[in-house]
PDB file of C-alpha atoms and ligand atoms in Angstrom:
ATOM      1  CA  MET A   1       0.014 -37.432  16.894  1.00 49.00           C
ATOM      2  CA  THR A   2       2.975 -37.534  14.571  1.00 47.00           C
ATOM      3  CA  ASP A   3       5.113 -34.480  15.275  1.00 50.00           C
ATOM      4  CA  ARG A   4       7.910 -34.633  17.850  1.00 54.00           C
ATOM      5  CA  ALA A   5       7.132 -32.513  20.898  1.00 53.00           C
ATOM      6  CA  PRO A   6       8.568 -32.335  24.435  1.00 61.00           C
ATOM      7  CA  SER A   7       7.327 -35.203  26.541  1.00 87.00           C
ATOM      8  CA  LEU A   8       4.355 -34.346  28.730  1.00 96.00           C
ATOM      9  CA  GLN A   9       4.697 -35.707  32.280  1.00 97.00           C
ATOM     10  CA  ALA A  10       1.402 -36.558  33.963  1.00 98.00           C
ATOM     11  CA  TRP A  11       0.390 -37.331  37.572  1.00 98.00           C
ATOM     12  CA  TYR A  12      -2.801 -39.026  38.673  1.00 98.00           C
ATOM     13  CA  GLY A  13      -3.948 -38.304  42.208  1.00 96.00           C
ATOM     14  CA  GLY A  14      -6.603 -40.172  44.141  1.00 95.00           C
ATOM     15  CA  THR A  15      -7.489 -41.988  47.296  1.00 95.00           C
ATOM     16  CA  PHE A  16      -7.397 -45.292  45.396  1.00 97.00           C
ATOM     17  CA  ASP A  17      -9.461 -46.997  48.112  1.00 97.00           C
ATOM     18  CA  PRO A  18      -9.128 -49.323  46.228  1.00 98.00           C
ATOM     19  CA  ILE A  19      -7.612 -48.661  42.796  1.00 98.00           C
ATOM     20  CA  HIS A  20      -9.858 -50.057  40.028  1.00 98.00           C
ATOM     21  CA  TYR A  21     -10.234 -50.415  36.259  1.00 98.00           C
ATOM     22  CA  GLY A  22     -12.112 -47.107  36.058  1.00 98.00           C
ATOM     23  CA  HIS A  23      -8.808 -45.470  37.037  1.00 98.00           C
ATOM     24  CA  LEU A  24      -6.473 -47.702  35.053  1.00 98.00           C
ATOM     25  CA  ARG A  25      -8.341 -48.095  31.775  1.00 98.00           C
ATOM     26  CA  ALA A  26      -9.439 -44.468  31.538  1.00 98.00           C
ATOM     27  CA  VAL A  27      -5.832 -43.349  31.964  1.00 98.00           C
ATOM     28  CA  GLU A  28      -4.517 -45.920  29.505  1.00 98.00           C
ATOM     29  CA  ALA A  29      -6.962 -44.588  26.908  1.00 98.00           C
ATOM     30  CA  LEU A  30      -6.016 -41.003  27.795  1.00 98.00           C
ATOM     31  CA  ALA A  31      -2.320 -41.851  27.425  1.00 98.00           C
ATOM     32  CA  LYS A  32      -2.904 -43.053  23.864  1.00 97.00           C
ATOM     33  CA  GLU A  33      -5.051 -40.061  22.981  1.00 97.00           C
ATOM     34  CA  ALA A  34      -2.725 -37.417  24.476  1.00 97.00           C
ATOM     35  CA  ASN A  35       0.558 -39.210  23.717  1.00 96.00           C
ATOM     36  CA  LEU A  36       1.655 -39.683  27.332  1.00 97.00           C
ATOM     37  CA  THR A  37       4.595 -42.023  27.843  1.00 93.00           C
ATOM     38  CA  GLN A  38       4.525 -41.982  31.644  1.00 97.00           C
ATOM     39  CA  VAL A  39       1.797 -41.503  34.241  1.00 98.00           C
ATOM     40  CA  THR A  40       2.733 -41.265  37.910  1.00 98.00           C
ATOM     41  CA  MET A  41       0.170 -42.456  40.435  1.00 98.00           C
ATOM     42  CA  LEU A  42      -0.023 -40.134  43.434  1.00 97.00           C
ATOM     43  CA  PRO A  43      -2.068 -41.712  46.243  1.00 96.00           C
ATOM     44  CA  ASN A  44      -3.250 -39.006  48.611  1.00 94.00           C
ATOM     45  CA  ASN A  45      -3.097 -38.630  52.320  1.00 89.00           C
ATOM     46  CA  VAL A  46      -6.593 -38.207  53.742  1.00 83.00           C
ATOM     47  CA  PRO A  47      -6.661 -35.414  56.330  1.00 68.00           C
ATOM     48  CA  PRO A  48      -7.877 -36.411  59.803  1.00 70.00           C
ATOM     49  CA  HIS A  49     -11.071 -34.286  59.598  1.00 73.00           C
ATOM     50  CA  ARG A  50     -12.263 -36.047  56.407  1.00 76.00           C
ATOM     51  CA  PRO A  51     -14.003 -39.472  56.285  1.00 82.00           C
ATOM     52  CA  GLN A  52     -11.202 -41.984  56.550  1.00 85.00           C
ATOM     53  CA  PRO A  53     -10.518 -44.531  53.770  1.00 90.00           C
ATOM     54  CA  GLY A  54     -11.402 -48.181  54.355  1.00 93.00           C
ATOM     55  CA  ALA A  55      -7.745 -49.138  53.823  1.00 96.00           C
ATOM     56  CA  SER A  56      -4.652 -47.592  55.418  1.00 94.00           C
ATOM     57  CA  SER A  57      -2.091 -45.538  53.469  1.00 93.00           C
ATOM     58  CA  VAL A  58       0.236 -48.531  53.419  1.00 95.00           C
ATOM     59  CA  GLN A  59      -2.523 -50.785  52.060  1.00 97.00           C
ATOM     60  CA  ARG A  60      -3.709 -48.273  49.436  1.00 97.00           C
ATOM     61  CA  LYS A  61      -0.120 -47.851  48.266  1.00 98.00           C
ATOM     62  CA  ALA A  62       0.384 -51.641  48.149  1.00 98.00           C
ATOM     63  CA  MET A  63      -2.767 -52.029  46.022  1.00 98.00           C
ATOM     64  CA  VAL A  64      -1.564 -49.367  43.562  1.00 98.00           C
ATOM     65  CA  GLU A  65       1.793 -51.161  43.327  1.00 98.00           C
ATOM     66  CA  LEU A  66       0.046 -54.458  42.560  1.00 98.00           C
ATOM     67  CA  ALA A  67      -2.230 -52.837  39.973  1.00 98.00           C
ATOM     68  CA  ILE A  68       0.593 -51.214  37.987  1.00 98.00           C
ATOM     69  CA  ALA A  69       3.202 -53.993  38.317  1.00 98.00           C
ATOM     70  CA  GLY A  70       4.652 -54.824  34.908  1.00 97.00           C
ATOM     71  CA  ASN A  71       2.872 -51.942  33.142  1.00 97.00           C
ATOM     72  CA  PRO A  72       5.548 -49.541  31.849  1.00 97.00           C
ATOM     73  CA  LEU A  73       3.068 -46.670  31.484  1.00 98.00           C
ATOM     74  CA  PHE A  74       2.696 -46.309  35.243  1.00 98.00           C
ATOM     75  CA  ARG A  75       4.896 -45.545  38.187  1.00 98.00           C
ATOM     76  CA  LEU A  76       4.138 -44.555  41.773  1.00 98.00           C
ATOM     77  CA  ASP A  77       5.098 -41.493  43.797  1.00 98.00           C
ATOM     78  CA  ASP A  78       4.208 -41.797  47.485  1.00 97.00           C
ATOM     79  CA  ARG A  79       5.281 -38.282  48.545  1.00 96.00           C
ATOM     80  CA  GLU A  80       1.781 -37.316  49.729  1.00 95.00           C
ATOM     81  CA  LEU A  81       1.559 -40.427  51.922  1.00 94.00           C
ATOM     82  CA  GLN A  82       4.892 -39.522  53.530  1.00 92.00           C
ATOM     83  CA  ARG A  83       3.569 -36.158  54.766  1.00 87.00           C
ATOM     84  CA  PRO A  84       1.763 -36.048  58.091  1.00 79.00           C
ATOM     85  CA  THR A  85      -0.182 -32.942  57.004  1.00 79.00           C
ATOM     86  CA  PRO A  86      -3.013 -32.763  54.433  1.00 76.00           C
ATOM     87  CA  SER A  87      -1.684 -32.734  50.921  1.00 79.00           C
ATOM     88  CA  TRP A  88      -3.101 -30.080  48.622  1.00 91.00           C
ATOM     89  CA  THR A  89      -2.787 -30.939  44.942  1.00 94.00           C
ATOM     90  CA  SER A  90      -1.737 -27.339  44.214  1.00 95.00           C
ATOM     91  CA  GLU A  91       1.193 -27.668  46.656  1.00 94.00           C
ATOM     92  CA  THR A  92       2.279 -31.055  45.344  1.00 96.00           C
ATOM     93  CA  MET A  93       2.195 -29.849  41.741  1.00 97.00           C
ATOM     94  CA  ALA A  94       4.077 -26.657  42.730  1.00 97.00           C
ATOM     95  CA  GLN A  95       6.777 -28.882  44.231  1.00 97.00           C
ATOM     96  CA  LEU A  96       6.867 -31.017  41.048  1.00 97.00           C
ATOM     97  CA  ARG A  97       7.112 -27.823  38.964  1.00 98.00           C
ATOM     98  CA  ARG A  98      10.140 -26.692  41.007  1.00 98.00           C
ATOM     99  CA  GLU A  99      11.738 -30.122  40.482  1.00 97.00           C
ATOM    100  CA  SER A 100      11.006 -30.145  36.709  1.00 96.00           C
ATOM    101  CA  GLY A 101      12.047 -26.570  35.843  1.00 96.00           C
ATOM    102  CA  PRO A 102       9.878 -23.829  34.318  1.00 97.00           C
ATOM    103  CA  ASP A 103       9.569 -25.170  30.760  1.00 96.00           C
ATOM    104  CA  ALA A 104       8.635 -28.829  31.121  1.00 97.00           C
ATOM    105  CA  PRO A 105       5.021 -29.577  30.156  1.00 97.00           C
ATOM    106  CA  LEU A 106       3.316 -31.059  33.239  1.00 98.00           C
ATOM    107  CA  ALA A 107      -0.232 -32.326  33.732  1.00 98.00           C
ATOM    108  CA  PHE A 108      -2.546 -33.542  36.465  1.00 98.00           C
ATOM    109  CA  ILE A 109      -5.243 -36.072  35.523  1.00 98.00           C
ATOM    110  CA  ILE A 110      -8.771 -35.982  36.920  1.00 97.00           C
ATOM    111  CA  GLY A 111     -12.152 -37.522  36.167  1.00 97.00           C
ATOM    112  CA  GLN A 112     -15.176 -35.502  35.008  1.00 96.00           C
ATOM    113  CA  ASP A 113     -16.623 -35.550  38.558  1.00 95.00           C
ATOM    114  CA  SER A 114     -13.509 -33.784  39.839  1.00 95.00           C
ATOM    115  CA  LEU A 115     -13.688 -31.179  37.080  1.00 96.00           C
ATOM    116  CA  LEU A 116     -17.194 -30.267  38.237  1.00 96.00           C
ATOM    117  CA  THR A 117     -15.883 -29.390  41.723  1.00 94.00           C
ATOM    118  CA  LEU A 118     -12.509 -28.038  40.622  1.00 95.00           C
ATOM    119  CA  ARG A 119     -13.332 -24.429  41.404  1.00 94.00           C
ATOM    120  CA  THR A 120     -13.897 -25.346  45.056  1.00 93.00           C
ATOM    121  CA  TRP A 121     -10.358 -26.805  45.292  1.00 92.00           C
ATOM    122  CA  HIS A 122      -7.696 -25.090  47.374  1.00 91.00           C
ATOM    123  CA  ARG A 123      -5.804 -22.624  45.108  1.00 93.00           C
ATOM    124  CA  TYR A 124      -7.090 -24.164  41.872  1.00 95.00           C
ATOM    125  CA  GLU A 125      -5.855 -21.199  39.810  1.00 96.00           C
ATOM    126  CA  SER A 126      -2.354 -21.699  41.124  1.00 96.00           C
ATOM    127  CA  LEU A 127      -2.676 -25.418  40.286  1.00 97.00           C
ATOM    128  CA  LEU A 128      -3.313 -24.421  36.666  1.00 98.00           C
ATOM    129  CA  ASN A 129      -0.291 -22.128  36.764  1.00 97.00           C
ATOM    130  CA  CYS A 130       1.807 -25.214  37.555  1.00 98.00           C
ATOM    131  CA  CYS A 131       0.279 -27.751  35.174  1.00 98.00           C
ATOM    132  CA  HIS A 132      -2.379 -28.635  32.642  1.00 98.00           C
ATOM    133  CA  LEU A 133      -5.454 -30.606  33.647  1.00 98.00           C
ATOM    134  CA  LEU A 134      -6.387 -33.685  31.661  1.00 98.00           C
ATOM    135  CA  VAL A 135      -9.983 -34.764  32.197  1.00 98.00           C
ATOM    136  CA  CYS A 136     -11.246 -38.331  31.626  1.00 98.00           C
ATOM    137  CA  ARG A 137     -14.941 -38.827  30.933  1.00 97.00           C
ATOM    138  CA  ARG A 138     -16.904 -40.521  33.695  1.00 97.00           C
ATOM    139  CA  PRO A 139     -20.468 -41.856  33.487  1.00 96.00           C
ATOM    140  CA  GLY A 140     -23.121 -40.530  35.836  1.00 94.00           C
ATOM    141  CA  TYR A 141     -21.881 -36.932  35.985  1.00 93.00           C
ATOM    142  CA  PRO A 142     -23.093 -33.921  33.994  1.00 89.00           C
ATOM    143  CA  VAL A 143     -20.941 -33.026  31.019  1.00 87.00           C
ATOM    144  CA  GLU A 144     -21.298 -29.294  31.636  1.00 91.00           C
ATOM    145  CA  MET A 145     -20.138 -27.248  34.606  1.00 93.00           C
ATOM    146  CA  LYS A 146     -22.988 -25.864  36.672  1.00 90.00           C
ATOM    147  CA  THR A 147     -23.030 -22.108  36.275  1.00 95.00           C
ATOM    148  CA  ALA A 148     -22.567 -19.903  33.207  1.00 96.00           C
ATOM    149  CA  GLU A 149     -19.574 -18.335  34.937  1.00 96.00           C
ATOM    150  CA  ASP A 150     -17.971 -21.752  35.451  1.00 96.00           C
ATOM    151  CA  ARG A 151     -18.574 -22.638  31.803  1.00 96.00           C
ATOM    152  CA  GLN A 152     -17.012 -19.369  30.659  1.00 97.00           C
ATOM    153  CA  TRP A 153     -14.053 -19.934  32.940  1.00 97.00           C
ATOM    154  CA  LEU A 154     -13.576 -23.409  31.451  1.00 97.00           C
ATOM    155  CA  ALA A 155     -14.016 -22.289  27.833  1.00 97.00           C
ATOM    156  CA  ALA A 156     -11.211 -19.731  28.275  1.00 97.00           C
ATOM    157  CA  ARG A 157      -8.810 -22.497  29.275  1.00 98.00           C
ATOM    158  CA  LEU A 158      -9.814 -25.392  27.000  1.00 98.00           C
ATOM    159  CA  ALA A 159      -7.146 -27.000  24.836  1.00 97.00           C
ATOM    160  CA  SER A 160      -8.573 -27.637  21.392  1.00 90.00           C
ATOM    161  CA  ASP A 161      -6.016 -30.295  20.600  1.00 93.00           C
ATOM    162  CA  ALA A 162      -3.811 -32.609  22.696  1.00 95.00           C
ATOM    163  CA  ARG A 163      -0.738 -31.252  20.895  1.00 94.00           C
ATOM    164  CA  GLU A 164      -1.192 -27.903  22.640  1.00 96.00           C
ATOM    165  CA  LEU A 165      -0.426 -29.625  25.935  1.00 97.00           C
ATOM    166  CA  HIS A 166       3.014 -30.610  24.739  1.00 95.00           C
ATOM    167  CA  ARG A 167       3.856 -27.149  23.447  1.00 95.00           C
ATOM    168  CA  GLN A 168       3.340 -25.143  26.620  1.00 96.00           C
ATOM    169  CA  PRO A 169       4.203 -25.945  30.237  1.00 98.00           C
ATOM    170  CA  ALA A 170       0.834 -25.376  31.976  1.00 98.00           C
ATOM    171  CA  GLY A 171      -2.549 -23.675  32.029  1.00 98.00           C
ATOM    172  CA  LYS A 172      -4.736 -25.714  29.660  1.00 98.00           C
ATOM    173  CA  ILE A 173      -7.674 -27.997  30.375  1.00 98.00           C
ATOM    174  CA  TYR A 174      -8.070 -30.932  28.004  1.00 98.00           C
ATOM    175  CA  LEU A 175     -11.362 -32.828  27.849  1.00 97.00           C
ATOM    176  CA  ALA A 176     -10.365 -36.278  26.630  1.00 97.00           C
ATOM    177  CA  ASP A 177     -12.638 -38.499  24.613  1.00 96.00           C
ATOM    178  CA  THR A 178     -11.984 -41.576  26.762  1.00 97.00           C
ATOM    179  CA  PRO A 179     -14.430 -44.507  26.985  1.00 98.00           C
ATOM    180  CA  LEU A 180     -16.907 -44.551  29.874  1.00 97.00           C
ATOM    181  CA  TYR A 181     -16.157 -46.943  32.738  1.00 97.00           C
ATOM    182  CA  PRO A 182     -19.068 -47.185  35.193  1.00 97.00           C
ATOM    183  CA  ILE A 183     -16.863 -48.157  38.144  1.00 98.00           C
ATOM    184  CA  SER A 184     -16.301 -46.422  41.482  1.00 97.00           C
ATOM    185  CA  ALA A 185     -14.382 -47.338  44.613  1.00 97.00           C
ATOM    186  CA  THR A 186     -17.520 -46.632  46.662  1.00 96.00           C
ATOM    187  CA  ASP A 187     -19.473 -49.238  44.690  1.00 97.00           C
ATOM    188  CA  ILE A 188     -16.620 -51.757  45.014  1.00 98.00           C
ATOM    189  CA  ARG A 189     -16.477 -51.259  48.807  1.00 97.00           C
ATOM    190  CA  THR A 190     -20.252 -51.738  49.025  1.00 97.00           C
ATOM    191  CA  ARG A 191     -20.108 -54.884  46.897  1.00 97.00           C
ATOM    192  CA  LEU A 192     -17.281 -56.314  48.977  1.00 97.00           C
ATOM    193  CA  ALA A 193     -19.165 -55.605  52.210  1.00 97.00           C
ATOM    194  CA  ARG A 194     -22.153 -57.503  50.767  1.00 97.00           C
ATOM    195  CA  GLN A 195     -19.862 -60.284  49.503  1.00 95.00           C
ATOM    196  CA  GLN A 196     -20.881 -59.641  45.899  1.00 96.00           C
ATOM    197  CA  PRO A 197     -18.440 -60.399  43.051  1.00 96.00           C
ATOM    198  CA  CYS A 198     -16.118 -57.665  41.794  1.00 96.00           C
ATOM    199  CA  ASP A 199     -14.106 -59.654  39.255  1.00 90.00           C
ATOM    200  CA  ASP A 200     -14.296 -57.299  36.265  1.00 95.00           C
ATOM    201  CA  LEU A 201     -13.983 -54.134  38.315  1.00 98.00           C
ATOM    202  CA  LEU A 202     -10.370 -54.270  39.482  1.00 98.00           C
ATOM    203  CA  PRO A 203      -7.200 -56.315  38.867  1.00 98.00           C
ATOM    204  CA  GLN A 204      -7.190 -59.829  40.327  1.00 97.00           C
ATOM    205  CA  ALA A 205      -3.965 -59.148  42.279  1.00 98.00           C
ATOM    206  CA  VAL A 206      -5.697 -56.219  44.030  1.00 98.00           C
ATOM    207  CA  LEU A 207      -8.765 -58.331  44.761  1.00 98.00           C
ATOM    208  CA  ASP A 208      -6.552 -61.099  46.201  1.00 98.00           C
ATOM    209  CA  TYR A 209      -4.820 -58.497  48.423  1.00 98.00           C
ATOM    210  CA  ILE A 210      -8.212 -57.216  49.619  1.00 98.00           C
ATOM    211  CA  HIS A 211      -9.371 -60.715  50.516  1.00 97.00           C
ATOM    212  CA  HIS A 212      -6.039 -61.635  52.138  1.00 98.00           C
ATOM    213  CA  HIS A 213      -6.151 -58.534  54.372  1.00 97.00           C
ATOM    214  CA  ALA A 214      -9.911 -58.805  54.985  1.00 96.00           C
ATOM    215  CA  LEU A 215     -10.481 -55.232  53.773  1.00 97.00           C
ATOM    216  CA  TYR A 216     -13.850 -53.526  53.271  1.00 97.00           C
ATOM    217  CA  ARG A 217     -15.835 -56.159  55.176  1.00 91.00           C
TER     218      ARG A 217
HETATM  219  P1  ATP B 301     -14.750 -43.027  45.684  1.00 59.28           P
HETATM  220  O1  ATP B 301     -15.882 -43.804  45.077  1.00 59.28           O
HETATM  221  O2  ATP B 301     -14.204 -43.601  46.974  1.00 59.28           O
HETATM  222  O3  ATP B 301     -15.019 -41.548  45.764  1.00 59.28           O
HETATM  223  P2  ATP B 301     -13.338 -43.032  43.149  1.00 59.28           P
HETATM  224  O4  ATP B 301     -13.708 -44.311  42.474  1.00 59.28           O
HETATM  225  O5  ATP B 301     -13.999 -41.769  42.681  1.00 59.28           O
HETATM  226  O6  ATP B 301     -13.495 -43.200  44.713  1.00 59.28           O
HETATM  227  P3  ATP B 301     -10.785 -41.755  43.616  1.00 59.28           P
HETATM  228  O7  ATP B 301      -9.561 -42.445  44.090  1.00 59.28           O
HETATM  229  O8  ATP B 301     -11.473 -40.866  44.564  1.00 59.28           O
HETATM  230  O9  ATP B 301     -11.781 -42.912  43.055  1.00 59.28           O
HETATM  231  O10 ATP B 301     -10.538 -41.004  42.247  1.00 59.28           O
HETATM  232  C1  ATP B 301      -9.299 -40.526  41.809  1.00 59.28           C
HETATM  233  C2  ATP B 301      -9.506 -39.867  40.463  1.00 59.28           C
HETATM  234  O11 ATP B 301      -9.972 -40.849  39.525  1.00 59.28           O
HETATM  235  C3  ATP B 301     -10.563 -38.758  40.468  1.00 59.28           C
HETATM  236  O12 ATP B 301     -10.092 -37.680  39.656  1.00 59.28           O
HETATM  237  C4  ATP B 301     -11.771 -39.409  39.814  1.00 59.28           C
HETATM  238  O13 ATP B 301     -12.532 -38.458  39.110  1.00 59.28           O
HETATM  239  C5  ATP B 301     -11.116 -40.398  38.852  1.00 59.28           C
HETATM  240  N1  ATP B 301     -11.963 -41.564  38.579  1.00 59.28           N
HETATM  241  C6  ATP B 301     -12.358 -42.494  39.459  1.00 59.28           C
HETATM  242  N2  ATP B 301     -13.125 -43.436  38.871  1.00 59.28           N
HETATM  243  C7  ATP B 301     -13.210 -43.094  37.567  1.00 59.28           C
HETATM  244  C8  ATP B 301     -13.889 -43.668  36.419  1.00 59.28           C
HETATM  245  N3  ATP B 301     -14.653 -44.759  36.527  1.00 59.28           N
HETATM  246  N4  ATP B 301     -13.748 -43.046  35.221  1.00 59.28           N
HETATM  247  C9  ATP B 301     -12.982 -41.916  35.112  1.00 59.28           C
HETATM  248  N5  ATP B 301     -12.338 -41.324  36.148  1.00 59.28           N
HETATM  249  C10 ATP B 301     -12.441 -41.892  37.370  1.00 59.28           C
END
């Protein structure tokens, strides 16, 4: 992209249990493609009625900090971890919209698997009123949404070009052409429990932290 446009602020939510290269490298590629200068990691609070992460909030936050240390693309916002109540993405993005003003282009980043379930999310339409959605490709998940109605819904919101995201504050869905990273936190936890190597799957500093704190045994 060559033309000057308002800077698009992006947030990346997840459990990050633990953070891995599937998160980091996909978003780095997305940042180049969509001209993002800053991505804010937003680790989420897992509500008590959902399966609990293997690592605590404090540990998941610490691992994100280690993973992004020294990388100027990333920063961390721990607001969802500070709340005792479940954190809905739509509410967090509404809060960020209020803080940023009505005109700033804002985006929330998800993987393809999350896009497929998006229309089951709490107030997903209001989420799109607050921000764009940037979708990274992810291996192992269908490219298309399931029903014809879902596909129509998506087609009506698709951004044809990343530049569109910088020109309007919210409402578009951008399917990025990011490389495929066959990595998941579930697989990493399973490998760690079986004492299998995970060297190329996540940053060494995160792996050292996991071993030091005897996580995911
Ligand atoms: P788990 O295996 O525990 O479900 P996960 O690896 O999917 O975890 P999350 O923290 O739940 O990681 O994911 C946060 C976001 O990152 C989600 O939007 C998810 O789609 C995306 N994501 C995770 N792994 C990848 C990957 N390998 N490629 C692209 N996107 C990914």
